[in-house]
PDB file of C-alpha atoms in Angstrom:
ATOM      1  CA  MET A  20       0.000   0.000   0.000  1.00 49.00           C
ATOM      2  CA  LYS A  21       2.781   2.406   0.947  1.00 56.00           C
ATOM      3  CA  GLN A  22       4.683   1.631  -2.256  1.00 58.00           C
ATOM      4  CA  THR A  23       1.722   2.552  -4.480  1.00 60.00           C
ATOM      5  CA  ILE A  24       1.273   5.851  -2.633  1.00 59.00           C
ATOM      6  CA  LYS A  25       4.947   6.612  -3.162  1.00 57.00           C
ATOM      7  CA  ASP A  26       4.694   5.624  -6.842  1.00 62.00           C
ATOM      8  CA  ASN A  27       1.658   7.870  -7.241  1.00 73.00           C
ATOM      9  CA  LYS A  28       3.548  10.808  -5.713  1.00 80.00           C
ATOM     10  CA  VAL A  29       6.468  10.260  -8.068  1.00 80.00           C
ATOM     11  CA  GLY A  30       4.136   9.994 -11.057  1.00 82.00           C
ATOM     12  CA  ILE A  31       2.347  13.167 -10.052  1.00 87.00           C
ATOM     13  CA  ALA A  32       5.649  14.999  -9.588  1.00 86.00           C
ATOM     14  CA  VAL A  33       6.876  13.894 -13.026  1.00 87.00           C
ATOM     15  CA  GLY A  34       3.571  14.961 -14.596  1.00 87.00           C
ATOM     16  CA  VAL A  35       3.692  18.375 -12.918  1.00 88.00           C
ATOM     17  CA  GLY A  36       7.293  18.834 -14.064  1.00 88.00           C
ATOM     18  CA  ALA A  37       6.406  17.937 -17.645  1.00 88.00           C
ATOM     19  CA  VAL A  38       3.450  20.318 -17.666  1.00 87.00           C
ATOM     20  CA  ALA A  39       5.625  23.105 -16.227  1.00 86.00           C
ATOM     21  CA  GLY A  40       8.328  22.509 -18.858  1.00 83.00           C
ATOM     22  CA  ILE A  41       5.867  22.488 -21.744  1.00 81.00           C
ATOM     23  CA  SER A  42       4.156  25.600 -20.380  1.00 81.00           C
ATOM     24  CA  TYR A  43       7.481  27.401 -20.228  1.00 78.00           C
ATOM     25  CA  LEU A  44       8.271  26.417 -23.824  1.00 74.00           C
ATOM     26  CA  LEU A  45       4.910  27.643 -25.029  1.00 75.00           C
ATOM     27  CA  ILE A  46       5.073  30.930 -23.111  1.00 81.00           C
ATOM     28  CA  ASN A  47       8.660  31.881 -24.018  1.00 79.00           C
ATOM     29  CA  SER A  48       8.889  32.889 -27.696  1.00 82.00           C
ATOM     30  CA  ASN A  49      12.645  32.244 -27.944  1.00 84.00           C
ATOM     31  CA  SER A  50      12.150  28.693 -26.673  1.00 78.00           C
ATOM     32  CA  ARG A  51       9.256  28.141 -29.075  1.00 79.00           C
ATOM     33  CA  ASN A  52      11.332  29.314 -32.061  1.00 85.00           C
ATOM     34  CA  LYS A  53      14.314  27.188 -31.006  1.00 86.00           C
ATOM     35  CA  MET A  54      12.059  24.156 -30.613  1.00 81.00           C
ATOM     36  CA  LYS A  55      10.563  24.741 -34.076  1.00 84.00           C
ATOM     37  CA  ASP A  56      14.019  25.036 -35.653  1.00 88.00           C
ATOM     38  CA  THR A  57      15.257  21.900 -33.906  1.00 88.00           C
ATOM     39  CA  THR A  58      12.194  19.954 -34.992  1.00 87.00           C
ATOM     40  CA  LYS A  59      12.578  21.123 -38.611  1.00 87.00           C
ATOM     41  CA  ASN A  60      16.276  20.187 -38.626  1.00 88.00           C
ATOM     42  CA  ALA A  61      15.546  16.742 -37.182  1.00 88.00           C
ATOM     43  CA  LYS A  62      12.759  16.176 -39.725  1.00 85.00           C
ATOM     44  CA  SER A  63      15.003  17.319 -42.587  1.00 87.00           C
ATOM     45  CA  THR A  64      17.920  15.126 -41.470  1.00 88.00           C
ATOM     46  CA  ALA A  65      15.659  12.087 -41.062  1.00 86.00           C
ATOM     47  CA  GLY A  66      14.154  12.722 -44.497  1.00 86.00           C
ATOM     48  CA  GLU A  67      17.608  12.949 -46.097  1.00 86.00           C
ATOM     49  CA  TYR A  68      18.652   9.731 -44.385  1.00 80.00           C
ATOM     50  CA  VAL A  69      15.528   7.927 -45.619  1.00 84.00           C
ATOM     51  CA  ASN A  70      16.093   9.202 -49.195  1.00 86.00           C
ATOM     52  CA  GLU A  71      19.737   8.057 -49.163  1.00 84.00           C
ATOM     53  CA  ILE A  72      18.696   4.575 -48.031  1.00 83.00           C
ATOM     54  CA  LYS A  73      15.929   4.406 -50.665  1.00 86.00           C
ATOM     55  CA  GLN A  74      18.342   5.369 -53.453  1.00 88.00           C
ATOM     56  CA  ASP A  75      21.085   2.881 -52.566  1.00 86.00           C
ATOM     57  CA  PRO A  76      20.063   0.420 -49.848  1.00 85.00           C
ATOM     58  CA  LYS A  77      22.923  -2.038 -50.475  1.00 87.00           C
ATOM     59  CA  GLY A  78      25.510   0.742 -50.653  1.00 86.00           C
ATOM     60  CA  LYS A  79      24.310   2.266 -47.343  1.00 83.00           C
ATOM     61  CA  LYS A  80      24.262  -1.162 -45.754  1.00 85.00           C
ATOM     62  CA  ASN A  81      27.847  -1.815 -46.878  1.00 89.00           C
ATOM     63  CA  GLU A  82      28.876   1.660 -45.696  1.00 88.00           C
ATOM     64  CA  TYR A  83      27.437   1.070 -42.209  1.00 85.00           C
ATOM     65  CA  VAL A  84      28.844  -2.463 -42.023  1.00 89.00           C
ATOM     66  CA  SER A  85      32.251  -1.087 -42.959  1.00 92.00           C
ATOM     67  CA  LYS A  86      31.964   1.643 -40.288  1.00 91.00           C
ATOM     68  CA  VAL A  87      30.965  -0.924 -37.667  1.00 92.00           C
ATOM     69  CA  LYS A  88      33.885  -3.179 -38.661  1.00 93.00           C
ATOM     70  CA  SER A  89      36.248  -0.210 -38.396  1.00 94.00           C
ATOM     71  CA  VAL A  90      34.939   0.673 -34.940  1.00 93.00           C
ATOM     72  CA  VAL A  91      35.237  -2.939 -33.793  1.00 93.00           C
ATOM     73  CA  GLU A  92      38.774  -3.165 -35.195  1.00 94.00           C
ATOM     74  CA  ASN A  93      39.834   0.055 -33.446  1.00 93.00           C
ATOM     75  CA  ALA A  94      38.282  -1.141 -30.204  1.00 93.00           C
ATOM     76  CA  GLN A  95      40.099  -4.473 -30.527  1.00 93.00           C
ATOM     77  CA  ASN A  96      43.426  -2.687 -31.126  1.00 93.00           C
ATOM     78  CA  ALA A  97      42.847  -0.511 -28.077  1.00 93.00           C
ATOM     79  CA  LEU A  98      41.971  -3.572 -26.023  1.00 91.00           C
ATOM     80  CA  ASN A  99      45.129  -5.365 -27.199  1.00 91.00           C
ATOM     81  CA  LYS A 100      47.249  -2.351 -26.228  1.00 90.00           C
ATOM     82  CA  VAL A 101      45.645  -2.199 -22.799  1.00 87.00           C
ATOM     83  CA  GLN A 102      46.206  -5.926 -22.351  1.00 86.00           C
ATOM     84  CA  TYR A 103      49.862  -5.553 -23.418  1.00 86.00           C
ATOM     85  CA  VAL A 104      50.387  -2.762 -20.892  1.00 82.00           C
ATOM     86  CA  LEU A 105      48.724  -4.791 -18.149  1.00 79.00           C
ATOM     87  CA  ASP A 106      50.768  -7.872 -18.981  1.00 80.00           C
ATOM     88  CA  ASN A 107      54.131  -6.118 -19.155  1.00 81.00           C
ATOM     89  CA  GLN A 108      53.888  -2.966 -17.095  1.00 79.00           C
ATOM     90  CA  GLY A 109      51.491  -4.531 -14.624  1.00 74.00           C
ATOM     91  CA  LYS A 110      54.134  -7.070 -13.592  1.00 77.00           C
ATOM     92  CA  ASP A 111      56.651  -4.284 -13.050  1.00 79.00           C
ATOM     93  CA  ILE A 112      54.155  -2.255 -11.056  1.00 80.00           C
ATOM     94  CA  LYS A 113      53.239  -5.281  -8.965  1.00 79.00           C
ATOM     95  CA  SER A 114      56.900  -6.078  -8.324  1.00 82.00           C
ATOM     96  CA  THR A 115      57.665  -2.485  -7.399  1.00 84.00           C
ATOM     97  CA  THR A 116      54.649  -2.366  -5.116  1.00 85.00           C
ATOM     98  CA  GLU A 117      55.743  -5.555  -3.371  1.00 86.00           C
ATOM     99  CA  ASP A 118      59.235  -4.072  -2.917  1.00 87.00           C
ATOM    100  CA  ILE A 119      57.724  -0.925  -1.443  1.00 89.00           C
ATOM    101  CA  VAL A 120      55.622  -2.985   0.954  1.00 88.00           C
ATOM    102  CA  ASP A 121      58.694  -4.962   2.050  1.00 88.00           C
ATOM    103  CA  HIS A 122      60.746  -1.789   2.521  1.00 89.00           C
ATOM    104  CA  THR A 123      57.914  -0.204   4.476  1.00 90.00           C
ATOM    105  CA  LYS A 124      57.770  -3.222   6.780  1.00 90.00           C
ATOM    106  CA  ASP A 125      61.552  -3.028   7.272  1.00 89.00           C
ATOM    107  CA  ILE A 126      61.323   0.683   8.030  1.00 90.00           C
ATOM    108  CA  ALA A 127      58.514   0.087  10.519  1.00 89.00           C
ATOM    109  CA  ALA A 128      60.516  -2.663  12.244  1.00 89.00           C
ATOM    110  CA  THR A 129      63.629  -0.473  12.375  1.00 90.00           C
ATOM    111  CA  ALA A 130      61.597   2.415  13.778  1.00 88.00           C
ATOM    112  CA  ALA A 131      60.126   0.128  16.446  1.00 87.00           C
ATOM    113  CA  ASP A 132      63.631  -1.079  17.385  1.00 86.00           C
ATOM    114  CA  ALA A 133      64.897   2.497  17.502  1.00 87.00           C
ATOM    115  CA  LYS A 134      61.946   3.460  19.694  1.00 87.00           C
ATOM    116  CA  ASP A 135      62.754   0.643  22.131  1.00 85.00           C
ATOM    117  CA  GLU A 136      66.453   1.548  22.157  1.00 87.00           C
ATOM    118  CA  LEU A 137      65.661   5.223  22.710  1.00 87.00           C
ATOM    119  CA  LYS A 138      63.341   4.272  25.561  1.00 87.00           C
ATOM    120  CA  ASP A 139      66.139   2.192  27.104  1.00 85.00           C
ATOM    121  CA  ALA A 140      68.529   5.118  26.665  1.00 86.00           C
ATOM    122  CA  GLY A 141      65.976   7.398  28.343  1.00 86.00           C
ATOM    123  CA  ASP A 142      65.688   4.970  31.245  1.00 87.00           C
ATOM    124  CA  ASP A 143      69.492   4.883  31.538  1.00 86.00           C
ATOM    125  CA  MET A 144      69.559   8.680  31.547  1.00 89.00           C
ATOM    126  CA  LYS A 145      67.006   8.754  34.363  1.00 88.00           C
ATOM    127  CA  LYS A 146      69.100   6.301  36.363  1.00 87.00           C
ATOM    128  CA  ALA A 147      72.239   8.355  35.759  1.00 87.00           C
ATOM    129  CA  LYS A 148      70.422  11.509  36.853  1.00 86.00           C
ATOM    130  CA  GLU A 149      69.248   9.834  40.041  1.00 86.00           C
ATOM    131  CA  GLU A 150      72.758   8.567  40.729  1.00 85.00           C
ATOM    132  CA  LEU A 151      74.158  12.063  40.213  1.00 84.00           C
ATOM    133  CA  LYS A 152      71.616  13.506  42.632  1.00 83.00           C
ATOM    134  CA  HIS A 153      72.505  10.957  45.287  1.00 80.00           C
ATOM    135  CA  SER A 154      76.233  11.166  44.733  1.00 77.00           C
ATOM    136  CA  SER A 155      76.309  14.985  44.770  1.00 66.00           C
ATOM    137  CA  THR A 156      74.805  15.093  48.264  1.00 62.00           C
ATOM    138  CA  ASN A 157      77.251  12.430  49.443  1.00 56.00           C
ATOM    139  CA  THR A 158      80.185  14.075  47.686  1.00 51.00           C
ATOM    140  CA  ASN A 159      79.495  17.502  49.189  1.00 51.00           C
ATOM    141  CA  GLY A 160      79.659  16.083  52.667  1.00 50.00           C
ATOM    142  CA  GLU A 161      82.822  14.071  51.942  1.00 50.00           C
ATOM    143  CA  ALA A 162      84.472  16.904  50.066  1.00 45.00           C
ATOM    144  CA  SER A 163      84.303  19.169  53.054  1.00 45.00           C
ATOM    145  CA  LYS A 164      85.928  16.476  55.201  1.00 47.00           C
ATOM    146  CA  LYS A 165      88.697  15.911  52.650  1.00 47.00           C
ATOM    147  CA  THR A 166      89.642  19.584  52.461  1.00 46.00           C
ATOM    148  CA  LYS A 167      90.096  19.625  56.197  1.00 50.00           C
ATOM    149  CA  GLU A 168      92.386  16.610  56.064  1.00 55.00           C
ATOM    150  CA  THR A 169      94.726  17.799  53.263  1.00 58.00           C
ATOM    151  CA  ASP A 170      97.960  19.779  53.541  1.00 63.00           C
ATOM    152  CA  HIS A 171      96.455  22.762  51.829  1.00 60.00           C
ATOM    153  CA  HIS A 172      96.110  25.935  53.786  1.00 59.00           C
ATOM    154  CA  VAL A 173      93.757  28.736  53.090  1.00 61.00           C
ATOM    155  CA  ILE A 174      95.131  32.168  53.828  1.00 64.00           C
ATOM    156  CA  ASN A 175      92.716  34.976  54.416  1.00 66.00           C
ATOM    157  CA  ASP A 176      95.380  37.651  53.790  1.00 67.00           C
ATOM    158  CA  ALA A 177      95.340  39.641  50.567  1.00 64.00           C
ATOM    159  CA  ILE A 178      98.043  38.878  48.042  1.00 64.00           C
ATOM    160  CA  GLU A 179     100.245  41.887  47.267  1.00 58.00           C
TER     161      GLU A 179
END
């Protein structure tokens, strides 16, 4: 039931569009004149075609058969060229594409390895930083003890 209502709406819309188009053609004088000229040209061309066929039916038949054969031959040549390109160039393209895929996989693997190695290096840097923090506090305390124990003397007098 719903489908027929939808079909009716579409049919009505098409009918209204056709009526509107025809009305426009009839109202607009330029459109009317253009339509008349087009109709006359089509009628004249069809008449000429019919007369040519009536005068020499076998000749026209041979002419059209020859044109069709020519079109088929050209299409076959084009198809053969396309097939040749696919057979020869297609293999090269496929090979190159496979090489690119392999290289891309290698690059991705190398990048993943580099990422892991850089992460390890970052972890090592963090450890070294922590060790430096701990050793600098220990070293400051020890350094002050060592300076007291050495033979060096600090003189507070100005040098002249």
